[in-house]
Short mmCIF file of C-alpha atoms and ligand atoms in Angstrom, two decimals:
data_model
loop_
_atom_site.label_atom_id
_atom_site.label_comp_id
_atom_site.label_asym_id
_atom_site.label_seq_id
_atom_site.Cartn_x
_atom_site.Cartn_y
_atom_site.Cartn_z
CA UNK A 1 -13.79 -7.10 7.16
CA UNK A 2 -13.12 -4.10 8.93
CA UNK A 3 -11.63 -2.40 11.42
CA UNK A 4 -8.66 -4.57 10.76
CA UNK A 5 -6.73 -5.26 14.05
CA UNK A 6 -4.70 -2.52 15.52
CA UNK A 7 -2.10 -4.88 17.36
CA UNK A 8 0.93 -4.27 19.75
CA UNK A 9 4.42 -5.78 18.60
CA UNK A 10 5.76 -6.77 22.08
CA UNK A 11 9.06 -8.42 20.92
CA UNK A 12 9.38 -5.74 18.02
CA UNK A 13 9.17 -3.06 20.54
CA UNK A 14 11.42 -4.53 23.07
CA UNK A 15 14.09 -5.16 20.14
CA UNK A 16 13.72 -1.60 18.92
CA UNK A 17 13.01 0.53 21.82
CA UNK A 18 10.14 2.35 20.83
CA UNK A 19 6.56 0.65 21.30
CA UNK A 20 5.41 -0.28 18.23
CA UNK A 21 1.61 -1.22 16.91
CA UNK A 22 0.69 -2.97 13.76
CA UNK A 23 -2.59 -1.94 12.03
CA UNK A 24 -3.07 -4.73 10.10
CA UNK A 25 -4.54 -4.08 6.66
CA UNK A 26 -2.83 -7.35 5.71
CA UNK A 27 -5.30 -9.29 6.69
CA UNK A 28 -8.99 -9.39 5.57
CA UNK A 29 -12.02 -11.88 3.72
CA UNK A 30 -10.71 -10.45 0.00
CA UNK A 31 -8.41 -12.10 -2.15
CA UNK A 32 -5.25 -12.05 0.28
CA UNK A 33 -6.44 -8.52 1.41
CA UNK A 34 -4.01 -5.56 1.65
CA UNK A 35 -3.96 -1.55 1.22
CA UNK A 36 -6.07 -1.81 -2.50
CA UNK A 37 -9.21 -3.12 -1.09
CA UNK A 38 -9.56 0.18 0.97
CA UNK A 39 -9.81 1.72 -2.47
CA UNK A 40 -11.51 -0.52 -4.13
CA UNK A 41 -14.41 -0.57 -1.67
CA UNK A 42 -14.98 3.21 -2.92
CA UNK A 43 -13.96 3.05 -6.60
CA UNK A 44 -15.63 -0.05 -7.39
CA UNK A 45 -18.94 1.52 -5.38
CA UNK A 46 -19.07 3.96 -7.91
CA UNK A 47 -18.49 1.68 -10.85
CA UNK A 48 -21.61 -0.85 -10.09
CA UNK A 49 -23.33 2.64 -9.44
CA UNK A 50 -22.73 3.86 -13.08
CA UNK A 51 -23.61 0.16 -14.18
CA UNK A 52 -20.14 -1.07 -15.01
CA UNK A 53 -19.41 -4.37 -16.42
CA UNK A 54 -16.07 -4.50 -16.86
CA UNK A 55 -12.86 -2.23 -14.43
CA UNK A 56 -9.85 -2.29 -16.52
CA UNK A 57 -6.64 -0.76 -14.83
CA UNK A 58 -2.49 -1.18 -14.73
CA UNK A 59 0.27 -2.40 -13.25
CA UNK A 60 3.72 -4.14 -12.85
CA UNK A 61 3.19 -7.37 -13.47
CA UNK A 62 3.49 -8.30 -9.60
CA UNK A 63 0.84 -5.67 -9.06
CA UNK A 64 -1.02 -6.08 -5.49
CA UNK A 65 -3.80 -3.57 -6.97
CA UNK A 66 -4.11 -5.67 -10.01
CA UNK A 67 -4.83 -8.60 -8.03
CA UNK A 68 -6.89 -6.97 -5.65
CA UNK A 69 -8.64 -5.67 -8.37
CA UNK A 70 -9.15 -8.51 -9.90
CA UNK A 71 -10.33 -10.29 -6.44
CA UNK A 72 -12.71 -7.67 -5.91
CA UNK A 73 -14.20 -7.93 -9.93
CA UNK A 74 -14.33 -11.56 -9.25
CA UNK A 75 -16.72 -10.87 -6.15
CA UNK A 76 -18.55 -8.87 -7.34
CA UNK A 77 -19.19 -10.29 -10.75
CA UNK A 78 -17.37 -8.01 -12.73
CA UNK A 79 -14.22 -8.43 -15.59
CA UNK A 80 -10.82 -7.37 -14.29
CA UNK A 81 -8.88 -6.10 -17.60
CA UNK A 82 -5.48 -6.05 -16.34
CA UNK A 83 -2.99 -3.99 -18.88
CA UNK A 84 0.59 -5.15 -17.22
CA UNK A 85 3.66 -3.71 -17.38
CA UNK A 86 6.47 -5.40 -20.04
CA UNK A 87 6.42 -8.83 -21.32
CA UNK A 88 5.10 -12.12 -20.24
CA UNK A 89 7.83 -13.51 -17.34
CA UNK A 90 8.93 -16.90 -18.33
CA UNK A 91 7.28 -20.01 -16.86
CA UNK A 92 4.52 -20.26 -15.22
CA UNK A 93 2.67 -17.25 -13.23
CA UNK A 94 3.84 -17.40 -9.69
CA UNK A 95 2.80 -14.39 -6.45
CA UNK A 96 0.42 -12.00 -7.76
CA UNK A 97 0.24 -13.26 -11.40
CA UNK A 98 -0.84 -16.45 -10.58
CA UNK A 99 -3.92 -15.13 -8.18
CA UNK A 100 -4.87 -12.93 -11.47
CA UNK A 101 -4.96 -15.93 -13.35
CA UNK A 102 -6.85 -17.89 -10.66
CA UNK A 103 -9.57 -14.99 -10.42
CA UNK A 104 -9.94 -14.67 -14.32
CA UNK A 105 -8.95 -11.61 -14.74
CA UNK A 106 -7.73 -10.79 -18.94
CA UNK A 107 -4.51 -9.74 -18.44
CA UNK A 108 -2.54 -7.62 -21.62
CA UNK A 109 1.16 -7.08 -21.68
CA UNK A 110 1.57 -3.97 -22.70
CA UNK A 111 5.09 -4.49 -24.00
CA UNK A 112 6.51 -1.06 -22.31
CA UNK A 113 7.10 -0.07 -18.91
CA UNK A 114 6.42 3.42 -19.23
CA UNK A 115 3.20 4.32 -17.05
CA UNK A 116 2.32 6.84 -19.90
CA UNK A 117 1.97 4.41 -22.15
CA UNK A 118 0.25 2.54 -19.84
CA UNK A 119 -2.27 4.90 -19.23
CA UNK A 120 -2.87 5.28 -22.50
CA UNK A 121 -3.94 1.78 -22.88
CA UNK A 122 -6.20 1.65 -20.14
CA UNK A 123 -8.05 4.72 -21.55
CA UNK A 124 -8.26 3.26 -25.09
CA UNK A 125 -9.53 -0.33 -23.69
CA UNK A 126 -11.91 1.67 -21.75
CA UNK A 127 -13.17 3.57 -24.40
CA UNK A 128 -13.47 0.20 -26.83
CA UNK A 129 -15.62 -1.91 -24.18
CA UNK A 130 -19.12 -1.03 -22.81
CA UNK A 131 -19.98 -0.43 -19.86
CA UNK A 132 -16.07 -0.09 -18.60
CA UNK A 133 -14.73 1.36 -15.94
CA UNK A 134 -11.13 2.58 -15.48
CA UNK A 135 -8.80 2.67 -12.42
CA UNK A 136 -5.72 4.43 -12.24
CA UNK A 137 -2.07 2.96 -11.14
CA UNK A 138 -2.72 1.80 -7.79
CA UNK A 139 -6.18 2.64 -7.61
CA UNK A 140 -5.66 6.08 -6.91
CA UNK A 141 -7.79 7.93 -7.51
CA UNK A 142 -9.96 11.04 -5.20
CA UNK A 143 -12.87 8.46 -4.62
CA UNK A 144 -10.36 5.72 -3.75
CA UNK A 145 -8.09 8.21 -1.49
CA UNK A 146 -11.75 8.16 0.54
CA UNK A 147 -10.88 4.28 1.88
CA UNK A 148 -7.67 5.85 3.71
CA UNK A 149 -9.61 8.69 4.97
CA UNK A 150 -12.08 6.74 5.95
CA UNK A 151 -9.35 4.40 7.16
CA UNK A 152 -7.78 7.19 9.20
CA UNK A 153 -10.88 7.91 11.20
CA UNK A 154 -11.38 3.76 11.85
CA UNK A 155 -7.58 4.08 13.42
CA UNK A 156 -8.46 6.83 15.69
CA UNK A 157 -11.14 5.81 17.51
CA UNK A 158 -8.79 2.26 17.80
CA UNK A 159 -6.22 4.29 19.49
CA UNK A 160 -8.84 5.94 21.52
CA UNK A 161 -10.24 2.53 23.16
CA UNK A 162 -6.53 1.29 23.32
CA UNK A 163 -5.52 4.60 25.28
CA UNK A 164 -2.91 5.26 23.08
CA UNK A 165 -1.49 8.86 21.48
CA UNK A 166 1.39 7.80 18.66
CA UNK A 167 2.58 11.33 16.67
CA UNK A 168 3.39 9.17 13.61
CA UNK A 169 1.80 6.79 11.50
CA UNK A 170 4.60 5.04 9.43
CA UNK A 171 3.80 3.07 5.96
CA UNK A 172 4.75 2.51 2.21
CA UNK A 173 3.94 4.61 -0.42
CA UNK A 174 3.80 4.88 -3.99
CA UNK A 175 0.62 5.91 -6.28
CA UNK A 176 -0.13 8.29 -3.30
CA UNK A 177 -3.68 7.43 -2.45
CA UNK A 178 -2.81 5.74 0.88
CA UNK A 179 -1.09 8.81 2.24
CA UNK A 180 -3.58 10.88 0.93
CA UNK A 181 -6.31 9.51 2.68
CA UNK A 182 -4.48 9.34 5.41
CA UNK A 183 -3.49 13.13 5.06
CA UNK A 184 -7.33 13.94 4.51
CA UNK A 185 -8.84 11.99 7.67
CA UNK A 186 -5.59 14.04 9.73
CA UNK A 187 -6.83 17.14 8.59
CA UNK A 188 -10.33 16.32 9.14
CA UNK A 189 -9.93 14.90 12.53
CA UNK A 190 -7.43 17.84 13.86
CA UNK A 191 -5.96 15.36 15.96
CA UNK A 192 -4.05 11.75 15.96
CA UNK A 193 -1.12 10.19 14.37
CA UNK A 194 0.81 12.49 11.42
CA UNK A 195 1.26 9.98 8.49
CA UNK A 196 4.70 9.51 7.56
CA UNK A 197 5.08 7.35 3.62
CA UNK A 198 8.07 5.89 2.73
CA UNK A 199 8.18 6.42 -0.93
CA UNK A 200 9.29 2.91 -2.33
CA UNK A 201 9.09 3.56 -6.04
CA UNK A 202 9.18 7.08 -7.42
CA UNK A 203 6.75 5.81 -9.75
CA UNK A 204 5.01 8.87 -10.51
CA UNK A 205 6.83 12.28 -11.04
CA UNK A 206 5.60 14.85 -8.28
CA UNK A 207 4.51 12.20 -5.71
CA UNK A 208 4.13 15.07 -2.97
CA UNK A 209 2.27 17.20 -5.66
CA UNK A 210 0.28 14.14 -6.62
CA UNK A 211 -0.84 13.17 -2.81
CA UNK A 212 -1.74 16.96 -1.78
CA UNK A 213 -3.68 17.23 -5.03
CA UNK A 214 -5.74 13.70 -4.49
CA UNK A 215 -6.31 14.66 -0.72
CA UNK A 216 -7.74 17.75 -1.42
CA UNK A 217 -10.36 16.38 -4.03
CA UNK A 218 -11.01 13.63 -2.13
CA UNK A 219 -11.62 16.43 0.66
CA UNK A 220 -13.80 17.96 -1.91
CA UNK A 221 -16.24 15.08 -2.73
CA UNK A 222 -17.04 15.45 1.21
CA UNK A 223 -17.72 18.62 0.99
CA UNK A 224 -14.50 19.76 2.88
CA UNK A 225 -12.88 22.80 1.50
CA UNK A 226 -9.38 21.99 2.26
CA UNK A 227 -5.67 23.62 0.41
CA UNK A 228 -3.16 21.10 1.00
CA UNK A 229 0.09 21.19 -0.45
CA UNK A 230 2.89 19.56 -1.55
CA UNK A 231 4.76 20.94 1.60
CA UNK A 232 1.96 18.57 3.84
CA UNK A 233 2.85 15.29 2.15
CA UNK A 234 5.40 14.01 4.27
CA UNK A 235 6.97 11.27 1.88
CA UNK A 236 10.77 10.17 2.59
CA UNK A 237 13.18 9.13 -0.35
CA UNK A 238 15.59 7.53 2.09
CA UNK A 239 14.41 3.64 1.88
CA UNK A 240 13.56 3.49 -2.00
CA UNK A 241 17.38 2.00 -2.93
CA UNK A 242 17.67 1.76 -6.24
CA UNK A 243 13.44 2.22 -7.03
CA UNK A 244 10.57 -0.01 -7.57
CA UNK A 245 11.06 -3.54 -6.87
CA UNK A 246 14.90 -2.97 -6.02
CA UNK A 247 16.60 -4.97 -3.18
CA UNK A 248 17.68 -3.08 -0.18
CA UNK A 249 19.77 -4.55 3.09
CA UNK A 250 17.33 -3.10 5.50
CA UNK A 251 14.41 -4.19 3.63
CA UNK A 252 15.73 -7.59 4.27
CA UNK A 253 16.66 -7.04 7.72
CA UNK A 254 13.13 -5.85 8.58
CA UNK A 255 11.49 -8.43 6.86
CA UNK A 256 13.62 -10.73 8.94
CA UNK A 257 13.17 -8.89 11.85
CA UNK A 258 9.21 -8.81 12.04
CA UNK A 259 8.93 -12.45 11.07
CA UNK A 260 11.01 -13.56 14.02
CA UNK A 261 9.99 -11.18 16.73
CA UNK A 262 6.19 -11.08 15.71
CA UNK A 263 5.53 -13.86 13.36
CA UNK A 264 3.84 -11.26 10.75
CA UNK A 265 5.21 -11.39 6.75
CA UNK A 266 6.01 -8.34 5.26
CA UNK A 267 6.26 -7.74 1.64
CA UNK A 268 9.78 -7.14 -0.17
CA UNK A 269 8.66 -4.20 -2.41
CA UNK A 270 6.39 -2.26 -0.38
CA UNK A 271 5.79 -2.91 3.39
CA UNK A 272 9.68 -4.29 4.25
CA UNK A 273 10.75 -0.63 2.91
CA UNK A 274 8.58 0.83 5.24
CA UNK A 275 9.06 -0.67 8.30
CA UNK A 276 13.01 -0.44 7.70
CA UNK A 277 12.17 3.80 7.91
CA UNK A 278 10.79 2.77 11.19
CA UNK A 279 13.32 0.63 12.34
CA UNK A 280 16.33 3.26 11.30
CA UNK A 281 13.98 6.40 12.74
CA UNK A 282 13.71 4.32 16.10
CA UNK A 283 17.05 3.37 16.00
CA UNK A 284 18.47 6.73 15.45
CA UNK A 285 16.23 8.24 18.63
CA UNK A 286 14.07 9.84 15.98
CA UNK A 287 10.71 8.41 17.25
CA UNK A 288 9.02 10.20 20.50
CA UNK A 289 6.40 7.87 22.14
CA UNK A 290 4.69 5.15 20.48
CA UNK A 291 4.33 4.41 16.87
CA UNK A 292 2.23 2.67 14.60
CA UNK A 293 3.14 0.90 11.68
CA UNK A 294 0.43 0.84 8.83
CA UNK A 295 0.71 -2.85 7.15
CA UNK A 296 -0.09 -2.51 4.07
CA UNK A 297 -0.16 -6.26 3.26
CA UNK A 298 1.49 -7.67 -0.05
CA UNK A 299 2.64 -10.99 1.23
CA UNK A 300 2.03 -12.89 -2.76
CA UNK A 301 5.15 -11.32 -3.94
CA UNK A 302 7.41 -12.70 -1.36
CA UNK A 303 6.86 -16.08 -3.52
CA UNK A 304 8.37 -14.68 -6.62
CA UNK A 305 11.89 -15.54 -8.19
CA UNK A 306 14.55 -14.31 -6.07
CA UNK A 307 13.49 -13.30 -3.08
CA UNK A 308 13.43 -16.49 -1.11
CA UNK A 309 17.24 -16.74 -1.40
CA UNK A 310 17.80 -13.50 -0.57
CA UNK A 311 16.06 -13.35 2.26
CA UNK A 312 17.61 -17.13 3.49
CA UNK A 313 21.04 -15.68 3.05
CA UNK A 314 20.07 -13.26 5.31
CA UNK A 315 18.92 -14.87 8.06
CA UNK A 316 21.97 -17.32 8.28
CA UNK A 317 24.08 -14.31 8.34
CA UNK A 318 22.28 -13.01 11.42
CA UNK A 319 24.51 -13.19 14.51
C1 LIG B 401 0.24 -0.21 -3.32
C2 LIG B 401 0.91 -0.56 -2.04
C3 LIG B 401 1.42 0.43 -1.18
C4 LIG B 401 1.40 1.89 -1.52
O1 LIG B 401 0.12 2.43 -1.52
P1 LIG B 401 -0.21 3.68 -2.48
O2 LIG B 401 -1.57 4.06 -2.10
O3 LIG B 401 -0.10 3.17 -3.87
O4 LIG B 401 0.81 4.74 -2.22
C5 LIG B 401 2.00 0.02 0.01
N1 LIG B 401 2.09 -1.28 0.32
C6 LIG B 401 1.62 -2.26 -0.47
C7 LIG B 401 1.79 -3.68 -0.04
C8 LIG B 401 1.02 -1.94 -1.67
O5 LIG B 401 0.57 -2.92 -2.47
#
């Protein structure tokens, strides 16, 4: 359902300083939408192409690329093979796991949290079913990185009806194929918003590495002969707390913050880290003109133990 809406934030903006816009990649016809189905739209292109039957791929257990993985299978007639992260969570499946289960998607525990083994797993299930293809963490991969640059180029001519030059795109990273596309459509458009990720997880070892080397074969598969590096990922450490999944205070705060100002839900692992670099940049006189904030959707997860008290204690706290 694209473009998705590039929106002003009024009450944000008037509370921060700094005029803010939401593209809203939150939204969408897909299985509670989000960042993944960018990907998928690519990735899962070239698996009917190659006459896939089955996508198997891996994740925490509160995955949104699982889910959205297994939304898109489910659309498209295809099994989701979902190897998760750990063991089974007691009780029933609530957030993302319970929209897996709800999509039929054949979800393995992998008994480990190391992405390695992970991996590993995914490539042996892969190799043991026909007609499979595999994903990698997040979905990305050089032909998914192609939704964000594709992505990038949708933004741009949005800005260019709305009359509107940001320097910075802001949003939450962590398998890298969101700010690589985003880094690729820059580089291929020479002009528009830099992209600035918020690395929430440190999930993967050279994330900058990573990102530079997925832009530049994405670039590749266009026919772009681009050399990247590490030193053009622009991916700050400062909201990522104690890593993946970890509570911070200013996640909370923007969570809070964006639901009463705007009425828009952020997510607590991904998209509430992100905006809380925006909110601290703006607040420390950092930003220079208007901004937009990529939302990278994620709501399920919000519905998951723990974070509904948190985020209640919060708000009666508020002055
Ligand atoms: C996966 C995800 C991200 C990060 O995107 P990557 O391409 O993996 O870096 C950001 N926000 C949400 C809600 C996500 O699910």
């Amino acid at each position: 359902m694209l473009p998705t809406p590039l929106e002003r934030a009024p009450r944000l903006s008037r509370e921060l300083g700094v005029e803010v816009w939401l593209k809203r990649d939150d939204v969408g016809s897909l299985g509670l939408a989000g960042n993944k189905v960018r990907k998928l739209e690519f990735t899962l292109g070239e698996a009917l192409g190659g006459g896939a039957k089955t996508v198997v791929t891996l994740g925490a257990p509160q995955s949104n690329h699982a889910r959205a993985t297994a939304s898109a299978a489910a659309r498209l007639g295809l099994q989701a093979v979902l190897v998760m992260g750990g063991k089974p969570p007691a009780g029933p499946p609530t957030g993302n796991l319970l929209l897996d289960a709800l999509f039929d998607a054949e979800i393995l525990y992998a008994g480990t949290e190391e992405w390695a083994q992970l991996a590993a797993t995914v490539d042996a299930l892969t190799q043991e079913r026909a007609n499979a293809y595999a994903l990698p963490a997040g979905g990305s991969s050089p032909v998914g990185a192609l939704g964000f640059a594709a992505a990038y180029a949708e933004l741009v001519s949005q800005l260019e009806s709305a009359r509107v030059q940001p320097r910075h795109v802001y949003h939450a990273s962590t398998s890298g194929g969101t700010h690589a596309g985003l880094m690729l459509g820059h580089a291929l458009a020479r002009a528009g918003p830099a992209p600035v990720g918020f690395d929430v997880g440190q999930i993967v070892p050279d994330a900058p590495g990573l990102t530079a080397w997925l832009a530049n074969e994405a670039g590749a598969l266009l026919g772009a002969d681009l050399s990247l590096t590490r030193h053009d990922a622009h991916l700050d450490l400062s909201q990522l707390g104690d890593g993946y999944g970890a509570f911070t205070h200013a996640g909370i705060e923007a969570i809070g913050l964006l639901a009463r100002t705007e009425g828009v839900v952020l997510d607590p692992v991904y998209s509430a880290k992100g905006m809380a670099g925006l909110i601290a940049d703006a607040r420390a006189g950092r930003i220079d003109g208007p901004v937009v904030f990529w939302h990278t959707g994620g709501g399920p997860s919000l519905f998951t133990a723990g974070w509904g008290e948190r985020l209640l204690s919060s708000a009666s706290r508020r002055p």
